[in-house]
């Protein structure tokens, strides 16, 4: 395979069908998209295992009590007369709070089914990538051999046209000397015209095959595609005649498995989950705005397990 670029477009030359297949592996849009989908499925499968890890979080809050709530308390508590009330405000202006929480599921059936679905989806996308590769290679092979057949048809049509032209010249000379009839001259002209049409059709079909190959190889319209191979008159048989499994069959199998696993995952939502939660937090109250200052009011920690 030879690839060259110029101002008019790239020139790509292939010497065999295998060269075209190898080029298509990295340039065909369908094969590349299937590869991207497989990469996404592989990443999703790895991500599904993250559900088994503890979920940790850190939080912090700051509260500025611009106006503390006023509560009426019996004045007797503060040495006042009975039957009277004294307005009192509880709390402090600034409250700082920081906390850490960690939660881990000990038993969650949905998590297990989600992991199974992710693994089956990856397997299905692997089969889909193989199926896309198979179908693309079949399309390329169809256009490749059609081009070689039309190339040979074009060569034969060119020979036929040349022979028809020679016959027409000979018949024309004989007609001018009166040795053949006008009908013979008309037949020679008709054969020459038919040979020219056959040559034009073969040229058009060759170009059509090339354009189809350009589309399969993601080449631009301005790019030049050349195939130096010639049509072989003898075909060789592969030593191994055993049929391999069609990837489309594996795709259907994995799709049914994914549907079944999704059904089980939906049913698993009816079952309770068992998890453990740990929380640790601390709080500071102050009437001055002095965040994170050493020597300030004490921090009051609290923690619990559930």
mmCIF file of C-alpha atoms in Angstrom:
data_model
loop_
_atom_site.group_PDB
_atom_site.id
_atom_site.type_symbol
_atom_site.label_atom_id
_atom_site.label_comp_id
_atom_site.label_asym_id
_atom_site.label_seq_id
_atom_site.Cartn_x
_atom_site.Cartn_y
_atom_site.Cartn_z
ATOM 1 C CA UNK A 1 0.000 0.000 0.000
ATOM 2 C CA UNK A 2 1.277 3.472 -0.931
ATOM 3 C CA UNK A 3 -0.159 6.771 0.306
ATOM 4 C CA UNK A 4 1.011 10.099 -1.105
ATOM 5 C CA UNK A 5 -0.416 13.583 -0.623
ATOM 6 C CA UNK A 6 -0.383 16.631 -2.898
ATOM 7 C CA UNK A 7 -2.405 19.809 -3.348
ATOM 8 C CA UNK A 8 -5.106 18.049 -5.345
ATOM 9 C CA UNK A 9 -5.641 15.279 -2.764
ATOM 10 C CA UNK A 10 -4.059 12.123 -1.448
ATOM 11 C CA UNK A 11 -3.153 9.246 -3.728
ATOM 12 C CA UNK A 12 -3.627 5.813 -2.212
ATOM 13 C CA UNK A 13 -2.452 2.656 -3.975
ATOM 14 C CA UNK A 14 -3.331 -0.894 -2.949
ATOM 15 C CA UNK A 15 -1.822 -4.100 -4.285
ATOM 16 C CA UNK A 16 -4.139 -6.640 -2.646
ATOM 17 C CA UNK A 17 -7.424 -7.040 -0.799
ATOM 18 C CA UNK A 18 -5.544 -7.636 2.452
ATOM 19 C CA UNK A 19 -3.924 -4.194 2.121
ATOM 20 C CA UNK A 20 -7.373 -2.587 1.821
ATOM 21 C CA UNK A 21 -8.665 -4.504 4.843
ATOM 22 C CA UNK A 22 -5.679 -3.394 6.899
ATOM 23 C CA UNK A 23 -6.233 0.228 5.878
ATOM 24 C CA UNK A 24 -9.958 -0.035 6.699
ATOM 25 C CA UNK A 25 -9.201 -1.239 10.242
ATOM 26 C CA UNK A 26 -8.022 2.267 11.165
ATOM 27 C CA UNK A 27 -9.993 4.441 8.719
ATOM 28 C CA UNK A 28 -13.441 2.932 8.176
ATOM 29 C CA UNK A 29 -16.038 4.934 10.101
ATOM 30 C CA UNK A 30 -18.185 1.926 11.042
ATOM 31 C CA UNK A 31 -15.226 -0.026 12.447
ATOM 32 C CA UNK A 32 -13.949 2.995 14.357
ATOM 33 C CA UNK A 33 -17.374 3.731 15.864
ATOM 34 C CA UNK A 34 -17.698 0.108 16.953
ATOM 35 C CA UNK A 35 -14.282 0.397 18.621
ATOM 36 C CA UNK A 36 -15.354 3.551 20.453
ATOM 37 C CA UNK A 37 -18.507 1.837 21.704
ATOM 38 C CA UNK A 38 -16.411 -1.082 22.937
ATOM 39 C CA UNK A 39 -14.095 1.301 24.816
ATOM 40 C CA UNK A 40 -17.134 2.923 26.446
ATOM 41 C CA UNK A 41 -18.474 -0.475 27.503
ATOM 42 C CA UNK A 42 -15.093 -1.452 28.963
ATOM 43 C CA UNK A 43 -14.973 1.782 30.964
ATOM 44 C CA UNK A 44 -18.563 1.242 32.168
ATOM 45 C CA UNK A 45 -17.696 -2.277 33.296
ATOM 46 C CA UNK A 46 -14.767 -0.959 35.354
ATOM 47 C CA UNK A 47 -16.948 1.788 36.763
ATOM 48 C CA UNK A 48 -19.590 -0.713 37.887
ATOM 49 C CA UNK A 49 -17.122 -2.187 40.391
ATOM 50 C CA UNK A 50 -16.866 1.221 42.076
ATOM 51 C CA UNK A 51 -20.243 0.547 43.699
ATOM 52 C CA UNK A 52 -18.542 -1.989 46.001
ATOM 53 C CA UNK A 53 -16.224 0.681 47.417
ATOM 54 C CA UNK A 54 -17.154 2.935 50.361
ATOM 55 C CA UNK A 55 -18.796 6.206 49.430
ATOM 56 C CA UNK A 56 -17.006 8.955 51.350
ATOM 57 C CA UNK A 57 -17.849 12.643 51.605
ATOM 58 C CA UNK A 58 -16.514 15.723 53.342
ATOM 59 C CA UNK A 59 -18.657 18.746 54.136
ATOM 60 C CA UNK A 60 -18.325 22.060 55.874
ATOM 61 C CA UNK A 61 -20.857 24.733 56.740
ATOM 62 C CA UNK A 62 -20.731 28.273 58.035
ATOM 63 C CA UNK A 63 -23.720 29.979 59.631
ATOM 64 C CA UNK A 64 -24.021 33.705 60.338
ATOM 65 C CA UNK A 65 -26.916 34.339 62.678
ATOM 66 C CA UNK A 66 -27.624 37.939 61.796
ATOM 67 C CA UNK A 67 -30.470 38.018 64.303
ATOM 68 C CA UNK A 68 -30.841 35.398 67.023
ATOM 69 C CA UNK A 69 -34.330 34.186 67.856
ATOM 70 C CA UNK A 70 -35.811 35.742 71.026
ATOM 71 C CA UNK A 71 -37.522 33.512 73.590
ATOM 72 C CA UNK A 72 -39.580 34.649 76.583
ATOM 73 C CA UNK A 73 -38.468 33.012 79.824
ATOM 74 C CA UNK A 74 -40.025 33.376 83.323
ATOM 75 C CA UNK A 75 -38.304 36.270 85.068
ATOM 76 C CA UNK A 76 -38.164 34.251 88.339
ATOM 77 C CA UNK A 77 -35.278 32.231 86.849
ATOM 78 C CA UNK A 78 -33.186 35.399 86.764
ATOM 79 C CA UNK A 79 -34.390 36.712 90.172
ATOM 80 C CA UNK A 80 -37.216 38.834 88.801
ATOM 81 C CA UNK A 81 -40.772 39.152 90.051
ATOM 82 C CA UNK A 82 -43.143 36.237 89.588
ATOM 83 C CA UNK A 83 -45.615 36.362 86.727
ATOM 84 C CA UNK A 84 -43.315 38.356 84.476
ATOM 85 C CA UNK A 85 -41.187 37.230 81.534
ATOM 86 C CA UNK A 86 -37.749 38.201 80.349
ATOM 87 C CA UNK A 87 -36.762 38.140 76.638
ATOM 88 C CA UNK A 88 -33.702 35.937 76.150
ATOM 89 C CA UNK A 89 -31.614 35.027 73.069
ATOM 90 C CA UNK A 90 -29.852 31.658 72.916
ATOM 91 C CA UNK A 91 -26.920 30.753 70.681
ATOM 92 C CA UNK A 92 -23.980 32.583 69.214
ATOM 93 C CA UNK A 93 -23.587 34.639 66.068
ATOM 94 C CA UNK A 94 -21.150 32.443 64.121
ATOM 95 C CA UNK A 95 -21.284 28.650 63.843
ATOM 96 C CA UNK A 96 -18.607 26.590 62.068
ATOM 97 C CA UNK A 97 -19.239 22.941 61.264
ATOM 98 C CA UNK A 98 -17.047 20.349 59.503
ATOM 99 C CA UNK A 99 -17.839 16.704 58.966
ATOM 100 C CA UNK A 100 -16.838 13.465 57.305
ATOM 101 C CA UNK A 101 -19.180 10.617 56.318
ATOM 102 C CA UNK A 102 -18.520 7.182 54.842
ATOM 103 C CA UNK A 103 -21.102 4.637 53.709
ATOM 104 C CA UNK A 104 -20.666 1.139 52.338
ATOM 105 C CA UNK A 105 -23.249 -1.362 51.124
ATOM 106 C CA UNK A 106 -22.821 -4.760 52.706
ATOM 107 C CA UNK A 107 -25.638 -6.358 50.716
ATOM 108 C CA UNK A 108 -27.212 -4.808 47.639
ATOM 109 C CA UNK A 109 -28.537 -7.188 44.994
ATOM 110 C CA UNK A 110 -28.959 -4.413 42.426
ATOM 111 C CA UNK A 111 -25.237 -3.681 42.546
ATOM 112 C CA UNK A 112 -24.402 -7.287 41.654
ATOM 113 C CA UNK A 113 -26.855 -7.320 38.773
ATOM 114 C CA UNK A 114 -25.546 -3.972 37.513
ATOM 115 C CA UNK A 115 -22.040 -5.438 37.398
ATOM 116 C CA UNK A 116 -23.374 -8.443 35.479
ATOM 117 C CA UNK A 117 -25.172 -6.152 33.017
ATOM 118 C CA UNK A 118 -21.983 -4.123 32.504
ATOM 119 C CA UNK A 119 -19.968 -7.296 31.786
ATOM 120 C CA UNK A 120 -22.592 -8.602 29.375
ATOM 121 C CA UNK A 121 -22.767 -5.208 27.649
ATOM 122 C CA UNK A 122 -19.004 -5.271 27.160
ATOM 123 C CA UNK A 123 -19.238 -8.774 25.692
ATOM 124 C CA UNK A 124 -22.064 -7.675 23.387
ATOM 125 C CA UNK A 125 -20.038 -4.684 22.164
ATOM 126 C CA UNK A 126 -17.072 -6.988 21.544
ATOM 127 C CA UNK A 127 -19.310 -9.114 19.335
ATOM 128 C CA UNK A 128 -20.720 -5.956 17.720
ATOM 129 C CA UNK A 129 -17.214 -4.756 16.860
ATOM 130 C CA UNK A 130 -16.415 -8.152 15.311
ATOM 131 C CA UNK A 131 -19.690 -8.081 13.374
ATOM 132 C CA UNK A 132 -19.026 -4.559 12.095
ATOM 133 C CA UNK A 133 -15.555 -5.634 10.990
ATOM 134 C CA UNK A 134 -16.943 -8.718 9.227
ATOM 135 C CA UNK A 135 -19.677 -6.790 7.379
ATOM 136 C CA UNK A 136 -17.281 -4.023 6.361
ATOM 137 C CA UNK A 137 -14.733 -6.514 5.036
ATOM 138 C CA UNK A 138 -17.486 -8.226 3.057
ATOM 139 C CA UNK A 139 -18.556 -4.893 1.538
ATOM 140 C CA UNK A 140 -14.963 -4.042 0.670
ATOM 141 C CA UNK A 141 -14.377 -7.471 -0.885
ATOM 142 C CA UNK A 142 -17.550 -7.090 -2.973
ATOM 143 C CA UNK A 143 -16.449 -3.738 -4.379
ATOM 144 C CA UNK A 144 -12.835 -4.899 -4.792
ATOM 145 C CA UNK A 145 -13.668 -7.952 -6.896
ATOM 146 C CA UNK A 146 -16.362 -6.050 -8.781
ATOM 147 C CA UNK A 147 -13.697 -3.494 -9.699
ATOM 148 C CA UNK A 148 -11.302 -6.211 -10.896
ATOM 149 C CA UNK A 149 -14.077 -7.848 -12.939
ATOM 150 C CA UNK A 150 -15.041 -4.530 -14.507
ATOM 151 C CA UNK A 151 -11.367 -3.764 -15.100
ATOM 152 C CA UNK A 152 -11.057 -6.999 -17.042
ATOM 153 C CA UNK A 153 -14.337 -6.266 -18.821
ATOM 154 C CA UNK A 154 -12.964 -2.853 -19.760
ATOM 155 C CA UNK A 155 -9.800 -4.428 -21.181
ATOM 156 C CA UNK A 156 -11.809 -6.901 -23.238
ATOM 157 C CA UNK A 157 -14.192 -4.169 -24.364
ATOM 158 C CA UNK A 158 -11.229 -2.070 -25.519
ATOM 159 C CA UNK A 159 -9.952 -5.020 -27.569
ATOM 160 C CA UNK A 160 -13.434 -5.594 -28.973
ATOM 161 C CA UNK A 161 -13.784 -1.932 -29.902
ATOM 162 C CA UNK A 162 -10.404 -1.983 -31.618
ATOM 163 C CA UNK A 163 -11.380 -5.089 -33.597
ATOM 164 C CA UNK A 164 -14.781 -3.571 -34.436
ATOM 165 C CA UNK A 165 -13.083 -0.401 -35.660
ATOM 166 C CA UNK A 166 -10.730 -2.406 -37.858
ATOM 167 C CA UNK A 167 -13.657 -4.386 -39.270
ATOM 168 C CA UNK A 168 -15.580 -1.191 -39.937
ATOM 169 C CA UNK A 169 -12.647 0.293 -41.857
ATOM 170 C CA UNK A 170 -12.297 -2.907 -43.880
ATOM 171 C CA UNK A 171 -16.021 -3.099 -44.647
ATOM 172 C CA UNK A 172 -16.082 0.591 -45.548
ATOM 173 C CA UNK A 173 -13.266 0.107 -48.055
ATOM 174 C CA UNK A 174 -15.035 -2.918 -49.540
ATOM 175 C CA UNK A 175 -18.303 -1.007 -49.728
ATOM 176 C CA UNK A 176 -16.587 1.824 -51.582
ATOM 177 C CA UNK A 177 -15.303 -0.701 -54.121
ATOM 178 C CA UNK A 178 -18.748 -2.295 -54.368
ATOM 179 C CA UNK A 179 -17.783 -5.716 -52.988
ATOM 180 C CA UNK A 180 -20.171 -5.615 -49.969
ATOM 181 C CA UNK A 181 -23.683 -4.332 -49.534
ATOM 182 C CA UNK A 182 -24.934 -1.359 -47.525
ATOM 183 C CA UNK A 183 -26.468 -3.766 -45.020
ATOM 184 C CA UNK A 184 -23.036 -5.219 -44.230
ATOM 185 C CA UNK A 185 -21.697 -1.686 -43.705
ATOM 186 C CA UNK A 186 -24.578 -0.876 -41.349
ATOM 187 C CA UNK A 187 -23.933 -4.034 -39.331
ATOM 188 C CA UNK A 188 -20.247 -3.111 -38.997
ATOM 189 C CA UNK A 189 -21.197 0.393 -37.838
ATOM 190 C CA UNK A 190 -23.683 -1.061 -35.334
ATOM 191 C CA UNK A 191 -21.065 -3.448 -33.934
ATOM 192 C CA UNK A 192 -18.619 -0.555 -33.581
ATOM 193 C CA UNK A 193 -21.225 1.491 -31.698
ATOM 194 C CA UNK A 194 -22.128 -1.405 -29.387
ATOM 195 C CA UNK A 195 -18.454 -2.018 -28.606
ATOM 196 C CA UNK A 196 -18.050 1.666 -27.721
ATOM 197 C CA UNK A 197 -21.069 1.561 -25.419
ATOM 198 C CA UNK A 198 -19.758 -1.566 -23.699
ATOM 199 C CA UNK A 199 -16.429 0.196 -23.134
ATOM 200 C CA UNK A 200 -18.182 3.242 -21.653
ATOM 201 C CA UNK A 201 -20.331 1.117 -19.337
ATOM 202 C CA UNK A 202 -17.276 -0.805 -18.080
ATOM 203 C CA UNK A 203 -15.436 2.471 -17.416
ATOM 204 C CA UNK A 204 -18.446 3.857 -15.532
ATOM 205 C CA UNK A 205 -18.796 0.702 -13.418
ATOM 206 C CA UNK A 206 -15.089 0.764 -12.587
ATOM 207 C CA UNK A 207 -15.392 4.346 -11.352
ATOM 208 C CA UNK A 208 -18.511 3.458 -9.364
ATOM 209 C CA UNK A 209 -16.630 0.648 -7.605
ATOM 210 C CA UNK A 210 -13.775 3.034 -6.822
ATOM 211 C CA UNK A 211 -16.137 5.626 -5.354
ATOM 212 C CA UNK A 212 -17.791 2.970 -3.202
ATOM 213 C CA UNK A 213 -14.376 1.906 -1.937
ATOM 214 C CA UNK A 214 -13.515 5.534 -1.163
ATOM 215 C CA UNK A 215 -16.632 5.771 0.969
ATOM 216 C CA UNK A 216 -15.761 2.586 2.836
ATOM 217 C CA UNK A 217 -12.190 3.798 3.430
ATOM 218 C CA UNK A 218 -13.218 7.335 4.443
ATOM 219 C CA UNK A 219 -11.332 8.909 1.526
ATOM 220 C CA UNK A 220 -12.202 12.309 0.102
ATOM 221 C CA UNK A 221 -13.783 12.681 -3.314
ATOM 222 C CA UNK A 222 -10.657 14.478 -4.522
ATOM 223 C CA UNK A 223 -8.401 11.607 -3.377
ATOM 224 C CA UNK A 224 -7.000 9.231 -5.974
ATOM 225 C CA UNK A 225 -7.486 5.509 -5.434
ATOM 226 C CA UNK A 226 -5.421 3.048 -7.447
ATOM 227 C CA UNK A 227 -5.552 -0.755 -7.359
ATOM 228 C CA UNK A 228 -2.602 -2.479 -8.994
ATOM 229 C CA UNK A 229 -3.881 -6.034 -8.459
ATOM 230 C CA UNK A 230 -5.201 -8.079 -11.374
ATOM 231 C CA UNK A 231 -7.986 -10.639 -11.442
ATOM 232 C CA UNK A 232 -6.696 -14.149 -10.770
ATOM 233 C CA UNK A 233 -7.998 -16.903 -13.018
ATOM 234 C CA UNK A 234 -7.508 -19.601 -10.361
ATOM 235 C CA UNK A 235 -8.773 -19.526 -6.790
ATOM 236 C CA UNK A 236 -7.110 -21.269 -3.872
ATOM 237 C CA UNK A 237 -9.072 -23.055 -1.162
ATOM 238 C CA UNK A 238 -8.436 -22.409 2.501
ATOM 239 C CA UNK A 239 -7.082 -25.455 4.346
ATOM 240 C CA UNK A 240 -9.573 -25.060 7.181
ATOM 241 C CA UNK A 241 -13.136 -25.353 5.932
ATOM 242 C CA UNK A 242 -14.758 -25.227 9.370
ATOM 243 C CA UNK A 243 -17.325 -22.490 9.874
ATOM 244 C CA UNK A 244 -16.696 -20.031 12.686
ATOM 245 C CA UNK A 245 -19.438 -18.622 14.870
ATOM 246 C CA UNK A 246 -21.185 -15.613 13.402
ATOM 247 C CA UNK A 247 -20.657 -12.588 15.719
ATOM 248 C CA UNK A 248 -24.246 -11.521 15.004
ATOM 249 C CA UNK A 249 -25.382 -14.704 16.777
ATOM 250 C CA UNK A 250 -23.268 -13.806 19.819
ATOM 251 C CA UNK A 251 -24.744 -10.291 19.776
ATOM 252 C CA UNK A 252 -28.273 -11.699 19.928
ATOM 253 C CA UNK A 253 -27.270 -14.043 22.733
ATOM 254 C CA UNK A 254 -25.783 -11.252 24.848
ATOM 255 C CA UNK A 255 -28.761 -9.006 24.182
ATOM 256 C CA UNK A 256 -31.096 -11.660 25.590
ATOM 257 C CA UNK A 257 -28.810 -12.068 28.623
ATOM 258 C CA UNK A 258 -28.807 -8.308 29.219
ATOM 259 C CA UNK A 259 -32.603 -8.230 29.074
ATOM 260 C CA UNK A 260 -32.819 -11.082 31.605
ATOM 261 C CA UNK A 261 -30.298 -9.417 33.940
ATOM 262 C CA UNK A 262 -32.192 -6.112 33.705
ATOM 263 C CA UNK A 263 -35.360 -7.951 34.703
ATOM 264 C CA UNK A 264 -33.618 -9.457 37.735
ATOM 265 C CA UNK A 265 -32.140 -6.052 38.662
ATOM 266 C CA UNK A 266 -35.612 -4.499 38.596
ATOM 267 C CA UNK A 267 -36.916 -7.252 40.899
ATOM 268 C CA UNK A 268 -33.909 -6.791 43.196
ATOM 269 C CA UNK A 269 -35.105 -3.273 44.008
ATOM 270 C CA UNK A 270 -37.923 -4.895 46.035
ATOM 271 C CA UNK A 271 -35.427 -6.452 48.441
ATOM 272 C CA UNK A 272 -33.910 -4.469 51.345
ATOM 273 C CA UNK A 273 -30.282 -3.386 51.294
ATOM 274 C CA UNK A 274 -27.839 -3.684 54.166
ATOM 275 C CA UNK A 275 -25.291 -0.891 54.582
ATOM 276 C CA UNK A 276 -23.096 0.660 57.248
ATOM 277 C CA UNK A 277 -22.667 4.418 57.782
ATOM 278 C CA UNK A 278 -20.054 6.280 59.802
ATOM 279 C CA UNK A 279 -20.243 10.002 60.535
ATOM 280 C CA UNK A 280 -17.751 12.237 62.336
ATOM 281 C CA UNK A 281 -18.305 15.966 62.711
ATOM 282 C CA UNK A 282 -17.164 18.866 64.858
ATOM 283 C CA UNK A 283 -18.671 22.276 65.603
ATOM 284 C CA UNK A 284 -17.432 25.614 66.898
ATOM 285 C CA UNK A 285 -19.547 28.540 68.136
ATOM 286 C CA UNK A 286 -18.215 32.088 68.407
ATOM 287 C CA UNK A 287 -19.513 35.621 68.633
ATOM 288 C CA UNK A 288 -16.466 36.903 66.730
ATOM 289 C CA UNK A 289 -15.641 36.201 63.128
ATOM 290 C CA UNK A 290 -12.369 34.346 63.625
ATOM 291 C CA UNK A 291 -12.485 31.221 61.453
ATOM 292 C CA UNK A 292 -9.729 28.634 61.966
ATOM 293 C CA UNK A 293 -7.942 30.785 64.538
ATOM 294 C CA UNK A 294 -5.843 29.003 67.169
ATOM 295 C CA UNK A 295 -6.696 29.712 70.776
ATOM 296 C CA UNK A 296 -10.338 30.408 69.965
ATOM 297 C CA UNK A 297 -13.456 28.696 71.307
ATOM 298 C CA UNK A 298 -13.394 24.924 71.645
ATOM 299 C CA UNK A 299 -14.542 22.539 68.959
ATOM 300 C CA UNK A 300 -17.155 20.014 69.988
ATOM 301 C CA UNK A 301 -16.846 16.678 68.137
ATOM 302 C CA UNK A 302 -19.546 14.096 67.587
ATOM 303 C CA UNK A 303 -19.590 10.746 65.791
ATOM 304 C CA UNK A 304 -21.837 7.747 65.288
ATOM 305 C CA UNK A 305 -22.264 4.436 63.447
ATOM 306 C CA UNK A 306 -25.460 3.191 61.871
#
